[in-house]
Short mmCIF file of N, CA and C in Angstrom, two decimals:
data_model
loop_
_atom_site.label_atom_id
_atom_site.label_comp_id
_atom_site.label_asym_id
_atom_site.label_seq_id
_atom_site.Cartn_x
_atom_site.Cartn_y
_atom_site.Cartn_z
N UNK A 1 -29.21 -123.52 -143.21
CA UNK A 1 -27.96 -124.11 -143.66
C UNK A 1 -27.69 -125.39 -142.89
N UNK A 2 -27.64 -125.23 -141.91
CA UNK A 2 -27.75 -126.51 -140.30
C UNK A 2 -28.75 -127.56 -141.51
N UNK A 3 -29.72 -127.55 -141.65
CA UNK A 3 -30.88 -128.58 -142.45
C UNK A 3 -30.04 -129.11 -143.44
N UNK A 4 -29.51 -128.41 -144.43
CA UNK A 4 -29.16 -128.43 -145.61
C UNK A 4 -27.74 -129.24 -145.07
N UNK A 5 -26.72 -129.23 -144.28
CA UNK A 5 -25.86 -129.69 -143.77
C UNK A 5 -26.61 -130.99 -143.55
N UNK A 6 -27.61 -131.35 -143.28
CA UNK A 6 -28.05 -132.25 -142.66
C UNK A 6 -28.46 -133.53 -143.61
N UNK A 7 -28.77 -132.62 -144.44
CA UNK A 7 -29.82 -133.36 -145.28
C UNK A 7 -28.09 -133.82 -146.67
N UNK A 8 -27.30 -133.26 -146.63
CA UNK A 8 -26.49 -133.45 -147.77
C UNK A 8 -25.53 -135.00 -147.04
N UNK A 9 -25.90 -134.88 -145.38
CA UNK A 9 -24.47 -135.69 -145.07
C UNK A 9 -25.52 -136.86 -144.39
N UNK A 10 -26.53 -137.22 -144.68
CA UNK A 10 -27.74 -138.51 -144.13
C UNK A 10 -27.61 -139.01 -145.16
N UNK A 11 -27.93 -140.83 -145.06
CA UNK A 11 -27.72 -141.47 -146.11
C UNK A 11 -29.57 -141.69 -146.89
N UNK A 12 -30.32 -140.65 -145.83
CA UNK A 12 -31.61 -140.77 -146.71
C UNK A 12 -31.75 -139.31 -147.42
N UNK A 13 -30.61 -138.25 -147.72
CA UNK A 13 -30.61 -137.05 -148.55
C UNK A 13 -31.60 -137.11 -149.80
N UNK A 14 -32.56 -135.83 -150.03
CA UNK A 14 -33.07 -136.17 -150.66
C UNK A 14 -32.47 -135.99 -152.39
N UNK A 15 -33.38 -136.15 -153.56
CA UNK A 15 -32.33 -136.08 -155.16
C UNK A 15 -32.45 -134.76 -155.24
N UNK A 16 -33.21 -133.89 -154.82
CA UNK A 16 -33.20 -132.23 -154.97
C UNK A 16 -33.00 -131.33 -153.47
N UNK A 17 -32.08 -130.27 -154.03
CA UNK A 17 -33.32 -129.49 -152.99
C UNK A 17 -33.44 -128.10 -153.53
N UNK A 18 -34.09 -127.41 -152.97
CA UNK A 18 -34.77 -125.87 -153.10
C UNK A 18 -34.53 -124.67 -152.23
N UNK A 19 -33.55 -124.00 -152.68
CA UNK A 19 -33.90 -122.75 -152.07
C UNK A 19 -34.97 -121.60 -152.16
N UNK A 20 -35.21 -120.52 -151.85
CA UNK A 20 -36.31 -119.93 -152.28
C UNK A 20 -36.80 -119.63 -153.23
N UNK A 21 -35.71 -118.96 -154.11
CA UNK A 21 -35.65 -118.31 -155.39
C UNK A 21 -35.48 -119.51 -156.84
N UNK A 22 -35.77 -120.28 -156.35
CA UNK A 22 -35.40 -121.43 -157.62
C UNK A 22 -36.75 -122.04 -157.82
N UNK A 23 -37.73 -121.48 -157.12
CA UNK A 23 -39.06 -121.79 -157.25
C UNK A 23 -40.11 -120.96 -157.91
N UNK A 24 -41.14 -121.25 -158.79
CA UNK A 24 -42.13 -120.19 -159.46
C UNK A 24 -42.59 -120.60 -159.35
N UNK A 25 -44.40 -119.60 -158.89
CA UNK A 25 -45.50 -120.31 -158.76
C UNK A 25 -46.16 -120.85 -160.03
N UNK A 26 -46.72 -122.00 -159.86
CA UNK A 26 -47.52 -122.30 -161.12
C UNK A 26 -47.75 -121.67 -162.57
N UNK A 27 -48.67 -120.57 -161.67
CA UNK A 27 -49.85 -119.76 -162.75
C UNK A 27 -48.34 -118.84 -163.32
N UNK A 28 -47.45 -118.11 -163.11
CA UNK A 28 -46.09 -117.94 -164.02
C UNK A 28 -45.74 -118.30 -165.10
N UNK A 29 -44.70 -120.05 -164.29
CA UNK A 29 -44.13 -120.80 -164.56
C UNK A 29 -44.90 -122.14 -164.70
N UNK A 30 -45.18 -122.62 -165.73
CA UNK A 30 -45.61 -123.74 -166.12
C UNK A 30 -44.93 -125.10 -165.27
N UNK A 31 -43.64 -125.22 -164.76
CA UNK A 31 -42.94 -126.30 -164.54
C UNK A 31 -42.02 -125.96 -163.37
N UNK A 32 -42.32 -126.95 -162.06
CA UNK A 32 -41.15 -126.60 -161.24
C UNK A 32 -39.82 -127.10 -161.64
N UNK A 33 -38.94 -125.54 -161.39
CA UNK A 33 -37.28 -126.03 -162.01
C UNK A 33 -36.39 -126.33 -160.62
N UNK A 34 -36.29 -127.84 -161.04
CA UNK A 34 -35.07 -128.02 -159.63
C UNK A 34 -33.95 -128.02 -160.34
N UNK A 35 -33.14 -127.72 -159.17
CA UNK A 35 -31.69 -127.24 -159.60
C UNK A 35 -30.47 -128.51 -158.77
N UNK A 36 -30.09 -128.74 -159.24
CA UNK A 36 -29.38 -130.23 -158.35
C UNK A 36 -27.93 -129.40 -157.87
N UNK A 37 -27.52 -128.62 -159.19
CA UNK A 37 -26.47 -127.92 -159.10
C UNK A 37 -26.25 -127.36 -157.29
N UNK A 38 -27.46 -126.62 -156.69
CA UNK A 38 -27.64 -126.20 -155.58
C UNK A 38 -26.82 -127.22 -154.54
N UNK A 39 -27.23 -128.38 -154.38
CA UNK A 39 -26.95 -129.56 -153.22
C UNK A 39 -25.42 -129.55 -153.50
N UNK A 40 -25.08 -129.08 -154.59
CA UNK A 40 -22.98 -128.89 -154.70
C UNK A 40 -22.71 -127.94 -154.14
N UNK A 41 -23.31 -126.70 -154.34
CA UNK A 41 -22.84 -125.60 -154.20
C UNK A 41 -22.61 -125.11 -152.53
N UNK A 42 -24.29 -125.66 -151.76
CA UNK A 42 -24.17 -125.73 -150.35
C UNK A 42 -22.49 -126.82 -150.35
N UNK A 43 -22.23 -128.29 -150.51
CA UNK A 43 -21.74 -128.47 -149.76
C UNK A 43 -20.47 -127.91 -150.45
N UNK A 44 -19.89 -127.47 -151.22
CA UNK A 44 -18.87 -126.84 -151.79
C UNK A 44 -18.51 -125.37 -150.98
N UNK A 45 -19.70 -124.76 -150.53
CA UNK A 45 -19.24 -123.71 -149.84
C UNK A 45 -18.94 -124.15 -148.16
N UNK A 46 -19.41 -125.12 -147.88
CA UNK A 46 -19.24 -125.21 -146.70
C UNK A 46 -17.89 -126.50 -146.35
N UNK A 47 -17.62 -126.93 -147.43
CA UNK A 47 -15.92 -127.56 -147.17
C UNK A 47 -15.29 -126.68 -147.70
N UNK A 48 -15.54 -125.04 -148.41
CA UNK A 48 -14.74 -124.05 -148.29
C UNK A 48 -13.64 -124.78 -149.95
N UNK A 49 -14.54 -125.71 -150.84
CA UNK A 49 -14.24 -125.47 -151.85
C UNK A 49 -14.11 -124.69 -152.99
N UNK A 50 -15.80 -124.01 -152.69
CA UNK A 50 -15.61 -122.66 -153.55
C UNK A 50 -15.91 -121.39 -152.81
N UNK A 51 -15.43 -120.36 -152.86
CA UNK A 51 -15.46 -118.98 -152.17
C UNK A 51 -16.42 -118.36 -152.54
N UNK A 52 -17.44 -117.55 -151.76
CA UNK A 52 -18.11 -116.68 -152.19
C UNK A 52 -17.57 -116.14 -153.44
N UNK A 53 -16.73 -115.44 -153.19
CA UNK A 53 -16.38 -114.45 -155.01
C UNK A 53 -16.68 -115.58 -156.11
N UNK A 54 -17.13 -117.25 -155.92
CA UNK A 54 -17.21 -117.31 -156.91
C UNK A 54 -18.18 -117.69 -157.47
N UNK A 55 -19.51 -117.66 -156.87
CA UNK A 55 -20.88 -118.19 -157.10
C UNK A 55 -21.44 -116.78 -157.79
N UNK A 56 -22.71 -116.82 -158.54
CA UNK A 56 -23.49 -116.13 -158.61
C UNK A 56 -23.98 -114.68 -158.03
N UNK A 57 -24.68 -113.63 -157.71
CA UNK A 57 -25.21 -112.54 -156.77
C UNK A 57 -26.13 -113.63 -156.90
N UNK A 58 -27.19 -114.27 -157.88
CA UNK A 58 -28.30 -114.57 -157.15
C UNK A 58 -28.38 -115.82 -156.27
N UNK A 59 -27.01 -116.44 -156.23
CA UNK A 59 -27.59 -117.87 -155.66
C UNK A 59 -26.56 -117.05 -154.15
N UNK A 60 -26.19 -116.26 -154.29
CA UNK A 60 -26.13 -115.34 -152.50
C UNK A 60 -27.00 -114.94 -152.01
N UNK A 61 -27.47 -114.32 -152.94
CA UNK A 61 -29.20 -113.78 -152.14
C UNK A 61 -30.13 -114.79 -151.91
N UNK A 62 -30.19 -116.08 -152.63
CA UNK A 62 -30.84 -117.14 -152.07
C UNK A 62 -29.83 -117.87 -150.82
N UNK A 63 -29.13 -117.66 -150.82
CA UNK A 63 -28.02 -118.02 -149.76
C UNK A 63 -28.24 -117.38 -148.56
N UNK A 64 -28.05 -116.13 -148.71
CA UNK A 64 -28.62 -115.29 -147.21
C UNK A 64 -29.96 -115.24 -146.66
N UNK A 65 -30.88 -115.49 -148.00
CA UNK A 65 -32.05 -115.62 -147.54
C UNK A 65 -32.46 -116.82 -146.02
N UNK A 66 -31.89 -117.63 -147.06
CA UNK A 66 -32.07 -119.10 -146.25
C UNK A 66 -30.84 -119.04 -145.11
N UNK A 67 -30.13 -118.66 -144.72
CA UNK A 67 -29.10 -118.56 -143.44
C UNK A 67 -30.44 -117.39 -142.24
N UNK A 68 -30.95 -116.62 -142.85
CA UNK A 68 -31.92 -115.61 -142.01
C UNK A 68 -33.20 -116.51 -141.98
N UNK A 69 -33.35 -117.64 -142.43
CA UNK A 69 -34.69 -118.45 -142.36
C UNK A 69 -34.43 -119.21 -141.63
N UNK A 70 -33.05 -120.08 -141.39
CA UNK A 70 -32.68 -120.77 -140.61
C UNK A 70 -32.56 -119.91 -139.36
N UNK A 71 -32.59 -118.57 -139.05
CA UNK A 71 -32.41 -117.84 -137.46
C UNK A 71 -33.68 -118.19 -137.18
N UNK A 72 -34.94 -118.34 -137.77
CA UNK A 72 -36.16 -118.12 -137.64
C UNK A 72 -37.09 -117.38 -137.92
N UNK A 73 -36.56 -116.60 -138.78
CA UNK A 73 -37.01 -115.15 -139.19
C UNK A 73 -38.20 -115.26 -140.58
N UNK A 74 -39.16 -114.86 -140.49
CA UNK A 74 -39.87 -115.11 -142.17
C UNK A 74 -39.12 -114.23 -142.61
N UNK A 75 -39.29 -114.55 -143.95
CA UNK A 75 -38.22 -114.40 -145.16
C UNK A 75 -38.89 -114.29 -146.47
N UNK A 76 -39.02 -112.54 -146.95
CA UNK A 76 -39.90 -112.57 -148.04
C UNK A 76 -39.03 -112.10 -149.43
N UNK A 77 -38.48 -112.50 -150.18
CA UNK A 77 -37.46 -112.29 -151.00
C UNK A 77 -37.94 -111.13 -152.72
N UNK A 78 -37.66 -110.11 -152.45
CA UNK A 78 -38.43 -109.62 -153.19
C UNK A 78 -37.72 -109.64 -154.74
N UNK A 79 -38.26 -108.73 -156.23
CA UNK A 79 -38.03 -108.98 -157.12
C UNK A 79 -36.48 -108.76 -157.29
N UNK A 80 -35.75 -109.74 -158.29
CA UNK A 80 -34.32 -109.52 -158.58
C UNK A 80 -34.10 -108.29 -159.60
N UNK A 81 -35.14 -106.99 -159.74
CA UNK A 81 -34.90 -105.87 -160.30
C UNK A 81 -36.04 -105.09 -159.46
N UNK A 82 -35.73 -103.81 -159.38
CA UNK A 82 -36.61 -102.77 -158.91
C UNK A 82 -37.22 -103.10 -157.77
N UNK A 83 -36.29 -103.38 -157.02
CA UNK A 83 -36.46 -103.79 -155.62
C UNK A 83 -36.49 -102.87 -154.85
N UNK A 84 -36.28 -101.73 -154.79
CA UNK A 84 -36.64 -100.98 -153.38
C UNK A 84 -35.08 -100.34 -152.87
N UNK A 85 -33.96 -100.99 -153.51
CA UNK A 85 -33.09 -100.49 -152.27
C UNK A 85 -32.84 -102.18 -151.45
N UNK A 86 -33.79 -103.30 -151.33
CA UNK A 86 -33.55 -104.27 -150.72
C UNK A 86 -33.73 -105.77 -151.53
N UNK A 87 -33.28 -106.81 -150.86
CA UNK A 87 -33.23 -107.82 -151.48
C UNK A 87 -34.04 -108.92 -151.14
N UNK A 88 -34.17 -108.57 -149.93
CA UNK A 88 -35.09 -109.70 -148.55
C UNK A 88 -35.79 -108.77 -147.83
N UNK A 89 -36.55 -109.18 -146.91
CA UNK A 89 -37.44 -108.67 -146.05
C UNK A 89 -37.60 -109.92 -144.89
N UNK A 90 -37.36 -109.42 -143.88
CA UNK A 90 -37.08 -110.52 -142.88
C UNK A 90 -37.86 -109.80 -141.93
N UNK A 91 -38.35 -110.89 -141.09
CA UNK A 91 -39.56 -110.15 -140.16
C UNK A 91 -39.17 -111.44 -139.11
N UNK A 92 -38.79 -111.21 -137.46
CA UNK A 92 -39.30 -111.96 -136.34
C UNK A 92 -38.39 -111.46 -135.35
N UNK A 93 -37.81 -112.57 -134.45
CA UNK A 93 -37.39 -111.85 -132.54
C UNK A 93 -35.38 -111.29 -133.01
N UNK A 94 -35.01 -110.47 -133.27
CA UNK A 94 -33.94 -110.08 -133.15
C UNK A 94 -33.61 -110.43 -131.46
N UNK A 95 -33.97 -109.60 -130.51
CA UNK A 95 -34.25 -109.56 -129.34
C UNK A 95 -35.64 -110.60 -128.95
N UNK A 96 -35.06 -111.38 -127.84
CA UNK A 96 -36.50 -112.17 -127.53
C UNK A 96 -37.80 -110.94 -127.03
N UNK A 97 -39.29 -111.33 -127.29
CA UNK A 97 -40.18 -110.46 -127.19
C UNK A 97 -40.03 -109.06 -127.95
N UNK A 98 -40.17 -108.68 -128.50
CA UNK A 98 -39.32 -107.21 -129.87
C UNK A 98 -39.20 -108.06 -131.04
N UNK A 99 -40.63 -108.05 -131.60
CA UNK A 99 -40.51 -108.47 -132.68
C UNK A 99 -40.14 -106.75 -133.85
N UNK A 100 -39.38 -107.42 -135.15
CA UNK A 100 -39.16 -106.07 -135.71
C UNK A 100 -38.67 -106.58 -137.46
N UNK A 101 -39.24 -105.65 -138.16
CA UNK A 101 -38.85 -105.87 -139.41
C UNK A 101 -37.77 -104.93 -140.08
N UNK A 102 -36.84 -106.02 -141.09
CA UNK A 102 -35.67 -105.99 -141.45
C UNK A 102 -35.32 -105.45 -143.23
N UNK A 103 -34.83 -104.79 -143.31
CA UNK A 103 -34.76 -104.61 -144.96
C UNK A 103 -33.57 -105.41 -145.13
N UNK A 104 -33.00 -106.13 -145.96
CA UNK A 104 -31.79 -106.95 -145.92
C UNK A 104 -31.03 -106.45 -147.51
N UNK A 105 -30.00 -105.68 -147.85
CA UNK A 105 -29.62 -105.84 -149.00
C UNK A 105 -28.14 -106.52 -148.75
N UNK A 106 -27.99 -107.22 -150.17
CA UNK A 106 -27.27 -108.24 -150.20
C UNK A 106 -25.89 -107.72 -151.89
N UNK A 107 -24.81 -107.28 -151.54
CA UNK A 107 -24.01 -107.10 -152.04
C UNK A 107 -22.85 -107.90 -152.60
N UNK A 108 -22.85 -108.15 -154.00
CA UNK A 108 -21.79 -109.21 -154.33
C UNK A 108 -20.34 -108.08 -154.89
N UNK A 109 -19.82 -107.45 -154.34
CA UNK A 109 -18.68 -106.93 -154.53
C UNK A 109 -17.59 -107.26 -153.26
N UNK A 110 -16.55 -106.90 -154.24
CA UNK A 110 -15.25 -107.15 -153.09
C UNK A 110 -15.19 -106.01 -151.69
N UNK A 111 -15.32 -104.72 -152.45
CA UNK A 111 -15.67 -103.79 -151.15
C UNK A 111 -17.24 -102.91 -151.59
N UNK A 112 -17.98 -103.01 -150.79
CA UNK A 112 -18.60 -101.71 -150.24
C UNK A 112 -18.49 -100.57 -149.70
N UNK A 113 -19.20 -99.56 -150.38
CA UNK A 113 -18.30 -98.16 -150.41
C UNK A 113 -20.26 -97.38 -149.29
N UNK A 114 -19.21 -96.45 -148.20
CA UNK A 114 -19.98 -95.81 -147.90
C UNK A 114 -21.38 -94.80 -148.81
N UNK A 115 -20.93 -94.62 -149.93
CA UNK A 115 -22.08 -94.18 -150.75
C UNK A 115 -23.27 -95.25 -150.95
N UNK A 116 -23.42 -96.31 -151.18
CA UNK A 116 -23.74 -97.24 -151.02
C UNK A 116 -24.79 -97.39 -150.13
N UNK A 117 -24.08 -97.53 -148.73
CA UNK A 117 -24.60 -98.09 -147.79
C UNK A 117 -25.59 -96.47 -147.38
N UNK A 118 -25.29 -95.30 -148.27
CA UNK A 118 -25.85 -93.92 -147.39
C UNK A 118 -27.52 -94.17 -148.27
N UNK A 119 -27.00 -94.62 -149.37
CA UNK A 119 -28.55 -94.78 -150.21
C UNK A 119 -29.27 -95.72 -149.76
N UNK A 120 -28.78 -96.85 -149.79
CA UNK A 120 -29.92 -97.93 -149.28
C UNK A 120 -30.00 -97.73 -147.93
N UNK A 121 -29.41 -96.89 -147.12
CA UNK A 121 -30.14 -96.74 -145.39
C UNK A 121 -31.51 -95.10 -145.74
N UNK A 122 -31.47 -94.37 -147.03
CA UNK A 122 -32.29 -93.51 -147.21
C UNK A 122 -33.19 -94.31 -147.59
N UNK A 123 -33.34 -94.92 -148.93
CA UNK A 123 -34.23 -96.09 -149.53
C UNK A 123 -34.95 -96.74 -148.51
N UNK A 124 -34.72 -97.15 -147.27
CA UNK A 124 -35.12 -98.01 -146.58
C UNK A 124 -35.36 -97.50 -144.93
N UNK A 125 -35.61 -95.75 -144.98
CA UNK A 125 -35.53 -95.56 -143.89
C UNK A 125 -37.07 -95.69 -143.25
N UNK A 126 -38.23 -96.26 -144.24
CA UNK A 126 -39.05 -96.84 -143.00
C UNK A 126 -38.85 -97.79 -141.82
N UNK A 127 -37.85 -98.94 -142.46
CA UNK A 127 -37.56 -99.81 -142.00
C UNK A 127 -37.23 -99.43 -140.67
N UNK A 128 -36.93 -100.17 -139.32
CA UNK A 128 -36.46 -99.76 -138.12
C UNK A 128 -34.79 -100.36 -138.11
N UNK A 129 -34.37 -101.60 -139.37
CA UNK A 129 -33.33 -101.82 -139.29
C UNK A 129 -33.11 -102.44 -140.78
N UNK A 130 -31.74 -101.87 -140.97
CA UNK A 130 -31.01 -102.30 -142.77
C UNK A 130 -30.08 -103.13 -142.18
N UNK A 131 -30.24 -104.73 -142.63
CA UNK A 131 -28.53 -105.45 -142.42
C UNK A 131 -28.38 -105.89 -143.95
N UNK A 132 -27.10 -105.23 -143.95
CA UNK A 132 -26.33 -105.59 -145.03
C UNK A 132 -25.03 -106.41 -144.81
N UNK A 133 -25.10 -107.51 -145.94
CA UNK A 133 -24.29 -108.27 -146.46
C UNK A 133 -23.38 -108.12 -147.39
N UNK A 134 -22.75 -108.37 -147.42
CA UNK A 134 -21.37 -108.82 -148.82
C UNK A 134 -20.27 -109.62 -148.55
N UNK A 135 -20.40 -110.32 -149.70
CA UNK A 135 -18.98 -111.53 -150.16
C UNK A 135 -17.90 -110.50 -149.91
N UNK A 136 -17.49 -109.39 -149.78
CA UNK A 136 -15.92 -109.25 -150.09
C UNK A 136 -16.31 -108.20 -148.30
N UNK A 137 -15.91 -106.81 -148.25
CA UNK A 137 -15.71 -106.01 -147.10
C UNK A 137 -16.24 -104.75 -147.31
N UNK A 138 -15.91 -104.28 -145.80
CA UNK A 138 -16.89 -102.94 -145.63
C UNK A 138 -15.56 -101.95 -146.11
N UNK A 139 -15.64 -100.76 -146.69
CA UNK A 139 -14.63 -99.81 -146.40
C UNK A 139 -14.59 -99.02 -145.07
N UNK A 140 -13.90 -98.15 -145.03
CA UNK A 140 -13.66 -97.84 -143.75
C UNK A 140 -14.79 -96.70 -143.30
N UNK A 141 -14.83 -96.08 -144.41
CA UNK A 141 -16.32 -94.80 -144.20
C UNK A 141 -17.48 -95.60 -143.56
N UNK A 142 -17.59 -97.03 -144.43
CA UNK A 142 -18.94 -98.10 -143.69
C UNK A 142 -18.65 -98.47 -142.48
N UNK A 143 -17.70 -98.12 -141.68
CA UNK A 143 -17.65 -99.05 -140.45
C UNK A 143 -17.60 -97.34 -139.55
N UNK A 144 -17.54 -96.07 -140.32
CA UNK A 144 -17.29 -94.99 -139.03
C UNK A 144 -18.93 -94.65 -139.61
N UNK A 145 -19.71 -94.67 -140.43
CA UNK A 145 -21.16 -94.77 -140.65
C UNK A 145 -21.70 -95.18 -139.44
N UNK A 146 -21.86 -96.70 -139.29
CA UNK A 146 -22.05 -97.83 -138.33
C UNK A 146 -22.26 -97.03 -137.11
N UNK A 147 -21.16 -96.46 -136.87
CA UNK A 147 -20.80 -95.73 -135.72
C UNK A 147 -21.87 -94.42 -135.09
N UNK A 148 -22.24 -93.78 -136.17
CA UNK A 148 -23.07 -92.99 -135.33
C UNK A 148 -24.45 -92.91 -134.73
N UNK A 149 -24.48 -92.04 -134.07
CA UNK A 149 -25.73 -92.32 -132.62
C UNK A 149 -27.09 -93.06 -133.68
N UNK A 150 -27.31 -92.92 -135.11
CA UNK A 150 -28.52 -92.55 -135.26
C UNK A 150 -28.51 -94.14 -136.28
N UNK A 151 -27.36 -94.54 -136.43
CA UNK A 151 -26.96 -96.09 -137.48
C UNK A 151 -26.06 -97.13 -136.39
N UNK A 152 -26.23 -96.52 -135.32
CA UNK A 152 -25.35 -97.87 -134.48
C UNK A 152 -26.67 -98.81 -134.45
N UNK A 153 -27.51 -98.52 -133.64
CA UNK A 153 -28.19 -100.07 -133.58
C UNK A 153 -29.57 -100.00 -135.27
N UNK A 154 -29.63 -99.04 -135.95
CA UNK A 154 -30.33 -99.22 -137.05
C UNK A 154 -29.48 -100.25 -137.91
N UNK A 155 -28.38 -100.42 -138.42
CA UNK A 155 -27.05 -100.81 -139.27
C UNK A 155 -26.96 -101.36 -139.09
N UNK A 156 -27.17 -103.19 -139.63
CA UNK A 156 -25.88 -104.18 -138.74
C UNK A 156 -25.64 -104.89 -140.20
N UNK A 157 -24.03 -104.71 -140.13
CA UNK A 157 -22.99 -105.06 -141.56
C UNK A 157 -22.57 -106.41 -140.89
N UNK A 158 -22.42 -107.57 -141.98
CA UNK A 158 -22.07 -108.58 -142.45
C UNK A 158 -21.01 -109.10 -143.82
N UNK A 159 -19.74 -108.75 -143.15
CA UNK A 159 -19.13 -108.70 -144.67
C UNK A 159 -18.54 -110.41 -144.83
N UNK A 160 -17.84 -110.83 -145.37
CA UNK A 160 -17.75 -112.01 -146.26
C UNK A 160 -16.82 -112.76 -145.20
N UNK A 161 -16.80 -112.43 -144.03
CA UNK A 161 -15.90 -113.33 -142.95
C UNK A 161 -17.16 -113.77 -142.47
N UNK A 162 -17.89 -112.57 -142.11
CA UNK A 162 -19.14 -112.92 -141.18
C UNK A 162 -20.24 -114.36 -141.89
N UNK A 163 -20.65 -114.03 -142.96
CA UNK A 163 -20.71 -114.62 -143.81
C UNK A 163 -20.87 -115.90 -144.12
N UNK A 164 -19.41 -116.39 -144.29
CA UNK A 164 -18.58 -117.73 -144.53
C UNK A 164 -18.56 -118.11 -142.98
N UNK A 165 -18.75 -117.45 -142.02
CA UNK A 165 -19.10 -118.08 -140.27
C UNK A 165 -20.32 -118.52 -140.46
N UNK A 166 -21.27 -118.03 -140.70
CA UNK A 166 -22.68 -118.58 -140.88
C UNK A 166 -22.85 -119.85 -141.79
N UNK A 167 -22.10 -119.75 -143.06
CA UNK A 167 -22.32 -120.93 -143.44
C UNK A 167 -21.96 -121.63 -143.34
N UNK A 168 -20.57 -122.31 -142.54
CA UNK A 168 -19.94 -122.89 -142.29
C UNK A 168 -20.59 -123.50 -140.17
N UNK A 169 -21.41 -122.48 -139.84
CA UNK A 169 -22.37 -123.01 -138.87
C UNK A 169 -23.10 -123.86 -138.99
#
């Protein structure tokens, strides 16, 4: 996002840019589709013109993708159906030296409901850690979840304050 901040407010910005998901390989897709719309939307969310609630689920999940690419993390974005339970796959140093891989699902609702969060932490219990996102909030069952011995440090929730801090970083 920092890049993309960067690149929107230099007077050598380029005429496109690309997030992950706005790209198909070749042998697919005959034609790369740029999206210009994107270079608004970054800076629209980040002068806090338009609110999460009002973009897309998929241009969030390309949104979070790229905020977890910018930590440093590879970033493997999997299919937008029959995904697993996840949306991303993020792999690098949470902790310096401890490298560890991430299931990431990415929620466009106002609240998230502990049922929810009980499936995709089953769905994904190879993983060593589920962080979940959402534009709107956790309910309260998701935050006494969080809480126990066996989802305190597996769990780490990101709801739509956390969010709008990152992109606005």
């Amino acid at each position: 996002v920092a890049q993309c901040k960067h690149a929107l407010s230099s007077s050598d910005n380029p005429a496109a840019m690309l997030l992950p998901r706005l790209w198909a390989p070749p042998d697919t897709t005959p034609t790369l589709v740029l999206v210009d719309t994107t270079k608004a939307l970054i800076r629209s969310l980040a002068a806090s013109h338009v609110s999460l609630e009002q973009i897309q689920w998929q241009e969030l999940e390309d949104i979070v993708a790229e905020i977890l690419r910018s930590q440093g993390l590879q970033v493997t974005v999997t299919p937008r159906s029959s995904d697993g339970g996840r949306d991303v796959i993020a792999r690098g140093e949470l902790l310096p030296g401890e490298p560890a891989t991430l299931a990431v699902e990415i929620k466009h609702q106002s609240v998230v409901k502990v049922d929810t969060v009980r499936s995709r932490l089953y769905a994904n219990r190879e993983f060593p850690i589920l962080m979940m996102f959402t534009s709107g909030r956790f309910s309260g069952g998701v935050v006494e979840e969080k809480k126990r011995p066996e989802n305190f440090l597996r769990l780490i929730l990101k709801d739509g304050k956390a969010l709008r801090s990152w992109i606005d970083d």
